[in-house]
Structure formats: structure tokens, C-alpha cells
XYZ file of N, CA and C in Angstrom:
486
model
N 0.749 -1.209 -0.080
C -0.078 -0.024 0.024
C 0.940 1.322 -0.044
N 0.647 2.242 -0.868
C 1.360 3.426 -0.928
C 0.565 4.697 -1.075
N 0.863 5.680 -0.597
C 0.151 7.115 -0.763
C 1.013 7.758 -1.792
N 0.682 8.416 -2.869
C 1.383 9.178 -3.846
C 0.849 10.590 -3.901
N 1.389 11.403 -4.473
C 0.661 12.825 -4.447
C -0.813 12.781 -5.121
N -0.718 11.725 -6.181
C -2.111 11.713 -6.737
C -3.139 10.928 -5.860
N -2.801 10.116 -4.924
C -3.701 9.454 -4.140
C -3.169 8.089 -3.572
N -3.953 7.463 -2.794
C -3.424 6.065 -2.455
C -3.548 5.035 -3.381
N -2.800 4.016 -3.487
C -2.735 2.941 -4.292
C -2.516 1.769 -3.421
N -3.586 0.746 -3.461
C -3.615 -0.587 -2.628
C -3.439 -1.706 -3.542
N -2.507 -2.524 -3.131
C -2.169 -3.785 -3.701
C -2.316 -4.823 -2.570
N -3.452 -5.159 -2.338
C -3.712 -5.945 -0.882
C -4.755 -6.703 -1.086
N -5.082 -7.797 -0.133
C -6.230 -8.759 -0.174
C -6.919 -8.185 1.215
N -6.632 -7.278 1.769
C -7.322 -6.981 3.148
C -8.510 -6.075 2.781
N -9.640 -6.437 3.021
C -10.893 -5.712 2.750
C -10.854 -4.525 3.604
N -10.434 -4.511 4.963
C -10.453 -3.430 5.756
C -9.517 -2.332 5.199
N -8.154 -2.680 4.822
C -7.427 -1.647 4.285
C -7.832 -1.028 2.916
N -8.426 -1.780 2.132
C -9.016 -1.256 0.829
C -10.182 -0.280 1.252
N -11.087 -0.700 2.178
C -12.166 0.154 2.545
C -11.818 1.533 3.050
N -10.802 1.512 4.108
C -10.241 2.550 4.653
C -9.555 3.540 3.600
N -8.813 2.971 2.679
C -8.106 3.686 1.670
C -8.897 4.364 0.758
N -10.176 3.629 0.164
C -11.059 4.046 -0.722
C -11.818 5.314 0.005
N -12.085 5.194 1.230
C -12.684 6.285 2.148
C -11.885 7.417 2.395
N -10.739 7.199 2.672
C -9.590 8.259 2.842
C -9.418 9.086 1.544
N -9.474 8.459 0.469
C -9.377 9.095 -0.783
C -10.344 9.858 -1.260
N -11.679 9.319 -0.830
C -12.722 9.910 -1.322
C -13.035 11.396 -0.494
N -12.745 11.267 0.977
C -12.735 12.315 1.563
C -11.758 13.431 1.273
N -10.537 13.079 0.795
C -9.701 14.060 0.441
C -9.806 14.531 -1.022
N -10.604 13.797 -1.847
C -10.834 14.175 -3.266
C -9.827 13.987 -3.893
N -9.007 12.702 -3.694
C -7.958 12.270 -4.533
C -8.463 10.850 -5.246
N -7.636 10.547 -6.434
C -7.883 9.348 -6.988
C -7.473 8.157 -5.976
N -8.001 6.922 -6.123
C -7.810 5.696 -5.517
C -7.612 4.625 -6.554
N -6.904 3.766 -6.536
C -6.710 2.455 -7.418
C -6.400 1.213 -6.465
N -7.135 0.160 -6.594
C -6.949 -1.050 -5.864
C -6.829 -2.142 -6.782
N -5.936 -3.052 -6.472
C -5.695 -4.429 -7.282
C -5.538 -5.524 -6.447
N -6.204 -6.479 -6.823
C -5.806 -7.782 -5.666
C -6.060 -8.911 -6.619
N -5.365 -10.044 -6.269
C -5.479 -11.481 -6.891
C -6.266 -12.399 -6.053
N -6.752 -13.555 -6.659
C -7.531 -14.488 -5.907
C -6.405 -15.666 -5.582
N -6.895 -16.581 -4.824
C -6.154 -17.693 -4.452
C -5.705 -18.596 -5.611
N -4.386 -18.694 -5.768
C -3.994 -19.610 -6.880
C -3.660 -18.989 -7.943
N -3.981 -17.480 -7.976
C -3.505 -16.657 -9.077
C -4.820 -16.928 -10.232
N -5.916 -17.263 -9.990
C -6.782 -17.704 -10.918
C -7.541 -16.546 -11.407
N -7.519 -15.188 -10.689
C -8.161 -14.311 -11.263
C -8.067 -12.991 -10.204
N -8.608 -11.820 -10.302
C -8.398 -10.804 -9.567
C -9.375 -9.784 -9.820
N -9.284 -8.477 -9.114
C -10.007 -7.405 -9.175
C -9.163 -6.108 -9.343
N -9.888 -5.106 -9.936
C -9.072 -3.904 -10.016
C -10.383 -3.029 -9.929
N -10.064 -1.933 -9.074
C -11.102 -0.836 -8.958
C -10.373 0.536 -8.841
N -11.002 1.581 -9.450
C -10.623 2.777 -9.490
C -11.533 3.674 -9.085
N -11.280 4.810 -8.414
C -12.233 6.003 -8.145
C -11.567 7.160 -8.355
N -12.319 8.114 -8.921
C -11.653 9.430 -9.081
C -12.687 10.459 -8.779
N -12.279 11.646 -8.289
C -13.100 12.692 -7.646
C -13.804 13.325 -8.817
N -13.218 13.236 -10.018
C -13.978 13.908 -11.074
C -15.067 12.987 -11.760
N -14.998 11.715 -11.431
C -16.113 10.859 -11.848
C -16.791 10.252 -10.859
N -17.570 11.031 -9.893
C -18.248 10.298 -8.739
C -19.443 9.348 -9.154
N -19.125 8.018 -8.951
C -19.943 7.050 -9.372
C -19.991 6.062 -8.065
N -20.575 5.000 -8.405
C -20.528 3.976 -7.320
C -19.065 3.839 -6.739
N -19.105 3.576 -5.368
C -18.084 3.448 -4.633
C -17.260 2.177 -4.481
N -16.200 2.059 -3.882
C -15.542 0.733 -3.461
C -16.580 -0.168 -2.628
N -17.318 0.307 -1.859
C -18.405 -0.531 -1.080
C -19.453 -1.172 -2.024
N -19.955 -0.323 -3.008
C -20.775 -0.778 -3.953
C -20.315 -1.871 -5.059
N -19.030 -1.565 -5.261
C -18.252 -2.457 -6.146
C -18.237 -4.000 -5.530
N -17.866 -3.916 -4.225
C -17.705 -5.201 -3.355
C -18.841 -5.896 -2.960
N -20.047 -4.944 -2.799
C -21.277 -5.495 -2.572
C -21.903 -6.125 -3.804
N -21.833 -5.533 -4.919
C -22.134 -5.940 -6.189
C -21.564 -7.496 -6.450
N -20.459 -7.774 -6.146
C -19.749 -8.936 -6.208
C -20.212 -10.052 -5.209
N -20.494 -9.340 -3.722
C -21.052 -10.349 -2.792
C -22.665 -10.843 -3.412
N -23.424 -9.906 -3.906
C -24.720 -10.192 -4.005
C -24.844 -11.045 -5.639
N -23.932 -11.159 -6.102
C -23.997 -11.706 -7.438
C -24.143 -10.999 -8.725
N -24.481 -9.663 -8.465
C -24.575 -8.728 -9.666
C -23.627 -8.765 -10.473
N -22.262 -8.806 -9.842
C -20.972 -9.089 -10.759
C -20.655 -10.389 -10.331
N -19.992 -11.240 -11.282
C -19.405 -12.547 -11.235
C -18.180 -12.367 -10.375
N -18.222 -13.160 -9.378
C -16.783 -13.052 -8.472
C -15.708 -13.811 -9.301
N -14.489 -13.221 -9.197
C -13.386 -13.800 -9.895
C -13.074 -15.437 -9.540
N -12.764 -16.165 -10.367
C -12.300 -17.466 -9.828
C -11.243 -17.675 -8.773
N -11.342 -18.517 -7.994
C -10.202 -18.591 -6.921
C -10.024 -20.210 -6.740
N -8.852 -20.518 -6.597
C -8.686 -22.030 -6.007
C -9.152 -22.364 -4.756
N -9.840 -23.344 -4.635
C -10.295 -23.550 -3.223
C -9.505 -24.250 -2.248
N -8.196 -24.602 -2.673
C -7.250 -25.309 -1.986
C -5.995 -24.450 -1.880
N -5.860 -23.364 -2.369
C -4.414 -23.001 -2.609
C -3.793 -22.196 -1.317
N -4.787 -21.952 -0.208
C -4.011 -21.370 0.939
C -2.751 -22.121 1.733
N -1.764 -21.293 2.078
C -0.875 -21.942 2.746
C -0.408 -21.050 3.912
N 0.114 -21.427 5.041
C 0.257 -20.700 6.050
C 1.954 -20.883 6.238
N 2.683 -19.990 5.894
C 4.270 -19.979 6.099
C 4.532 -20.034 7.728
N 5.644 -20.813 7.921
C 5.985 -20.971 9.487
C 6.445 -19.693 10.005
N 5.807 -19.220 11.048
C 5.972 -17.871 11.708
C 4.986 -16.731 11.371
N 4.198 -17.107 10.366
C 3.329 -15.894 9.775
C 1.785 -16.191 10.473
N 1.263 -15.142 10.835
C -0.017 -15.277 11.455
C -1.181 -15.443 10.610
N -0.997 -15.346 9.350
C -2.113 -15.142 8.281
C -1.835 -15.914 7.279
N -2.743 -16.890 6.737
C -2.501 -17.621 5.581
C -2.315 -16.878 4.439
N -1.749 -17.331 3.443
C -1.589 -16.584 2.058
C -1.736 -17.544 0.933
N -1.488 -17.147 -0.286
C -1.686 -18.144 -1.252
C -0.593 -18.168 -2.360
N -0.303 -19.134 -3.088
C 0.676 -19.202 -4.026
C -0.092 -18.928 -5.436
N 0.662 -18.456 -6.534
C 0.101 -18.252 -7.730
C 1.162 -17.988 -8.693
N 1.004 -18.351 -9.796
C 2.110 -18.311 -10.848
C 2.299 -16.608 -11.339
N 3.607 -16.339 -11.202
C 4.010 -14.867 -11.492
C 3.381 -14.426 -12.774
N 3.395 -15.320 -13.791
C 2.965 -14.676 -14.999
C 1.263 -14.557 -15.052
N 0.723 -15.289 -14.324
C -0.731 -15.050 -14.187
C -0.988 -13.605 -13.359
N -0.318 -13.587 -12.211
C -0.556 -12.427 -11.474
C 0.060 -11.070 -12.155
N 1.115 -11.130 -13.210
C 1.390 -10.074 -13.929
C 0.474 -9.721 -14.646
N -0.703 -10.439 -15.288
C -1.604 -9.932 -15.933
C -2.633 -8.943 -15.076
N -2.658 -9.244 -13.797
C -3.464 -8.478 -12.989
C -2.633 -6.958 -12.833
N -1.507 -7.115 -12.542
C -0.498 -6.026 -12.442
C -0.515 -5.230 -13.488
N -0.304 -5.828 -14.582
C -0.179 -4.900 -15.813
C -1.493 -4.292 -16.023
N -2.672 -4.805 -15.921
C -3.946 -4.011 -15.933
C -4.188 -3.171 -14.998
N -3.564 -3.166 -13.869
C -3.601 -1.965 -12.780
C -2.805 -0.934 -13.152
N -1.447 -1.358 -13.872
C -0.573 -0.126 -14.302
C -1.105 0.681 -15.382
N -1.879 -0.156 -16.214
C -2.558 0.520 -17.347
C -3.521 1.610 -16.744
N -4.588 1.097 -15.703
C -5.476 1.880 -15.091
C -4.879 3.084 -14.530
N -3.666 2.912 -13.880
C -2.993 4.151 -13.124
C -2.524 4.984 -14.238
N -2.127 4.520 -15.346
C -1.660 5.474 -16.296
C -2.938 6.289 -16.879
N -4.136 5.424 -17.077
C -5.321 6.233 -17.563
C -5.792 7.324 -16.416
N -5.600 6.980 -15.279
C -6.134 8.079 -14.322
C -4.919 9.332 -14.268
N -3.876 9.188 -14.428
C -2.855 10.251 -14.177
C -2.518 10.805 -15.252
N -2.644 10.244 -16.542
C -2.278 10.893 -18.099
C -3.262 11.377 -18.693
N -3.242 12.692 -19.080
C -4.386 13.226 -20.082
C -3.972 12.850 -21.413
N -2.927 12.268 -21.808
C -2.408 11.925 -23.066
C -2.810 10.583 -23.311
N -3.257 9.745 -22.295
C -3.586 8.309 -22.662
C -5.103 8.038 -22.504
N -5.523 7.432 -23.611
C -6.922 7.146 -23.701
C -7.404 6.428 -22.417
N -8.611 6.822 -21.850
C -9.172 6.198 -20.626
C -10.311 5.250 -20.938
N -10.415 4.080 -20.375
C -11.387 3.074 -20.635
C -12.624 3.607 -19.746
N -13.651 3.216 -20.017
C -15.084 3.753 -19.212
C -15.388 3.094 -18.083
N -14.401 2.038 -17.652
C -14.953 1.190 -16.596
C -14.310 1.661 -15.211
N -14.895 1.259 -14.179
C -14.433 1.754 -12.791
C -14.227 0.502 -12.075
N -14.307 -0.744 -12.391
C -14.022 -1.881 -11.851
C -13.746 -2.823 -12.689
N -12.759 -3.925 -12.482
C -12.662 -5.102 -13.457
C -12.615 -6.291 -12.770
N -13.294 -7.310 -13.387
C -13.222 -8.548 -12.706
C -12.420 -9.404 -13.600
N -11.327 -9.911 -13.373
C -10.359 -10.687 -14.257
C -10.410 -12.210 -13.887
N -10.688 -12.878 -14.968
C -10.635 -14.320 -14.828
C -9.553 -14.922 -15.817
N -8.703 -15.821 -15.115
C -7.457 -16.217 -15.880
C -7.737 -17.894 -15.839
N -8.622 -18.357 -15.068
C -9.113 -19.753 -15.034
C -10.482 -19.899 -15.139
N -10.996 -21.171 -15.509
C -12.670 -21.181 -15.268
C -12.779 -21.617 -13.901
N -13.929 -21.722 -13.272
C -14.316 -22.072 -11.935
C -13.592 -23.231 -11.517
N -13.641 -24.425 -12.367
C -13.125 -25.615 -12.373
C -11.558 -25.675 -12.071
N -10.778 -24.533 -12.513
C -9.406 -24.346 -12.469
C -8.835 -24.713 -13.784
N -9.534 -25.016 -14.815
C -8.872 -25.009 -16.176
C -8.474 -23.744 -16.562
N -7.284 -23.603 -17.514
C -6.789 -22.343 -17.999
C -7.596 -21.875 -18.989
N -7.943 -20.635 -19.054
C -8.883 -20.165 -20.129
C -8.005 -18.815 -20.593
N -8.607 -18.275 -21.649
C -7.940 -16.993 -22.285
C -8.372 -15.960 -21.028
N -7.637 -15.128 -20.889
C -7.907 -14.034 -19.692
C -9.153 -13.239 -20.254
N -10.179 -13.084 -19.328
C -11.321 -12.377 -19.563
C -11.248 -11.324 -18.515
N -11.521 -9.996 -19.116
C -11.823 -8.893 -18.154
C -13.111 -8.473 -18.214
N -13.912 -8.417 -17.264
C -15.249 -7.963 -17.309
C -15.226 -6.600 -16.534
N -15.859 -5.438 -17.313
C -15.845 -4.182 -16.735
C -17.072 -3.980 -15.942
N -16.967 -3.372 -14.825
C -18.029 -2.871 -14.074
C -17.969 -1.261 -14.197
N -19.182 -0.629 -14.625
C -19.386 0.590 -14.596
C -20.174 1.286 -13.340
N -19.327 1.947 -12.622
C -19.767 2.353 -11.284
C -21.007 2.907 -11.364
N -21.889 2.199 -10.412
C -23.149 2.685 -10.036
C -23.545 2.313 -8.605
N -24.162 3.138 -7.969
C -24.657 3.151 -6.638
C -25.376 1.927 -6.478
N -24.925 0.954 -5.386
C -25.670 -0.361 -5.151
C -26.818 0.095 -4.195
N -27.859 -0.227 -4.403
C -29.269 -0.001 -3.777
C -29.135 0.002 -2.257
N -28.036 -0.733 -1.876
C -27.922 -0.832 -0.103
C -26.793 0.131 0.347
N -26.133 0.699 -0.633
C -25.039 1.454 -0.193
C -25.270 2.791 0.808
N -24.684 2.806 1.989
C -24.763 3.735 2.891
C -23.832 5.048 2.614
N -23.026 4.840 1.835
C -21.967 5.888 1.505
C -22.086 6.790 0.431
N -23.091 6.366 -0.781
C -23.145 7.143 -1.889
C -24.586 7.818 -1.988
N -25.121 8.504 -1.070
C -26.514 9.033 -1.028
C -26.669 9.942 -2.302
N -25.933 10.543 -2.792
C -26.220 11.292 -4.004
C -26.154 10.706 -5.462
N -25.447 9.700 -5.516
C -25.380 8.873 -6.734
C -26.707 8.226 -6.884
N -27.171 8.136 -8.203
C -28.368 7.337 -8.649
C -28.353 5.899 -8.294
N -29.332 5.205 -7.560
C -29.095 3.670 -7.379
C -29.051 2.857 -8.664
N -28.492 1.670 -8.492
C -28.658 0.746 -9.607
C -29.945 0.021 -9.356
N -30.568 -0.642 -10.471
C -31.693 -1.582 -10.328
C -32.482 -1.350 -9.210
């Protein structure tokens, strides 16, 4: 996790940290970018928010995944390991799989920070590098256009979805 002059960037799997940083950035009117991978490196998520594009927030994105409005990225059911001396389990995944997520996040950062690079219309991406059963597939990037989730307590001014 890092904070730049442009705003915070989170590459973490900790929802509490992601939630805090997205709220921190929104309160200060700075951009926020989050990227995470799933167990086994089977998929991942990227979320970005910009003060110039006030749409659905991080909470809306996560809640849409939880309620099935957005398909959850695939994850290995057995890939968690707990290194000796570490308090929290982690996962292993192929570097070349995780680099697909990192490169998409880098592209999103450039889109957010550069007026010379074209910007995609999405606010969140669900990335699938495997099928739900673990078989390899062509990388699939499913965009999420930020809309307020009907249950969101944080986006009172954004129009609700569905």
C-alpha cells in the first residue's frame, strides 16, 4: 500500500485496508486504485475511483460482487498456505498469471494520471484467468461501470442501480 501525490494505491487482499483507503481518498478528493489477486492466481479485481467521476464507490463494487450482480473472480479452493511464523494464511500463484493483473492495474494508473493516454469507461474489472474448475482459459476482463448499489450507505447522491 502506498500513498502518492495523486492518491492512495492499494495492492492488498485486506478488505479493511481497501475500504479505509477508498474512504480516505474520497474524503480528500484524490484518486484511488486497488488491485488484488485471488487464491492460486486464478483471477483478480481492479477498482478505481476518481473525484472527477463520482459514481458507485468501493463498497458498491464489493457489495455487487457479494450479491452476485457481478460475477466473482475464480479462486482456487485449496491454494491457501500458512508460512511458518506467519499469523495469516496466504496463497501461491504463478507470477505470469499475477502479472496480468498487475499490468492491467498499471494501465489503469496511467489512464487515471495521464491526460495523453485514452481512458477506458470502466470503474472496476473482474479478471478471470481460469474457469471456476481451475482449467486455464483466455484471460477475460469483465468491466463494471460504477453505479450506486441499492444498499450503499456511502453514496447518497449517486443514482441507485436496479
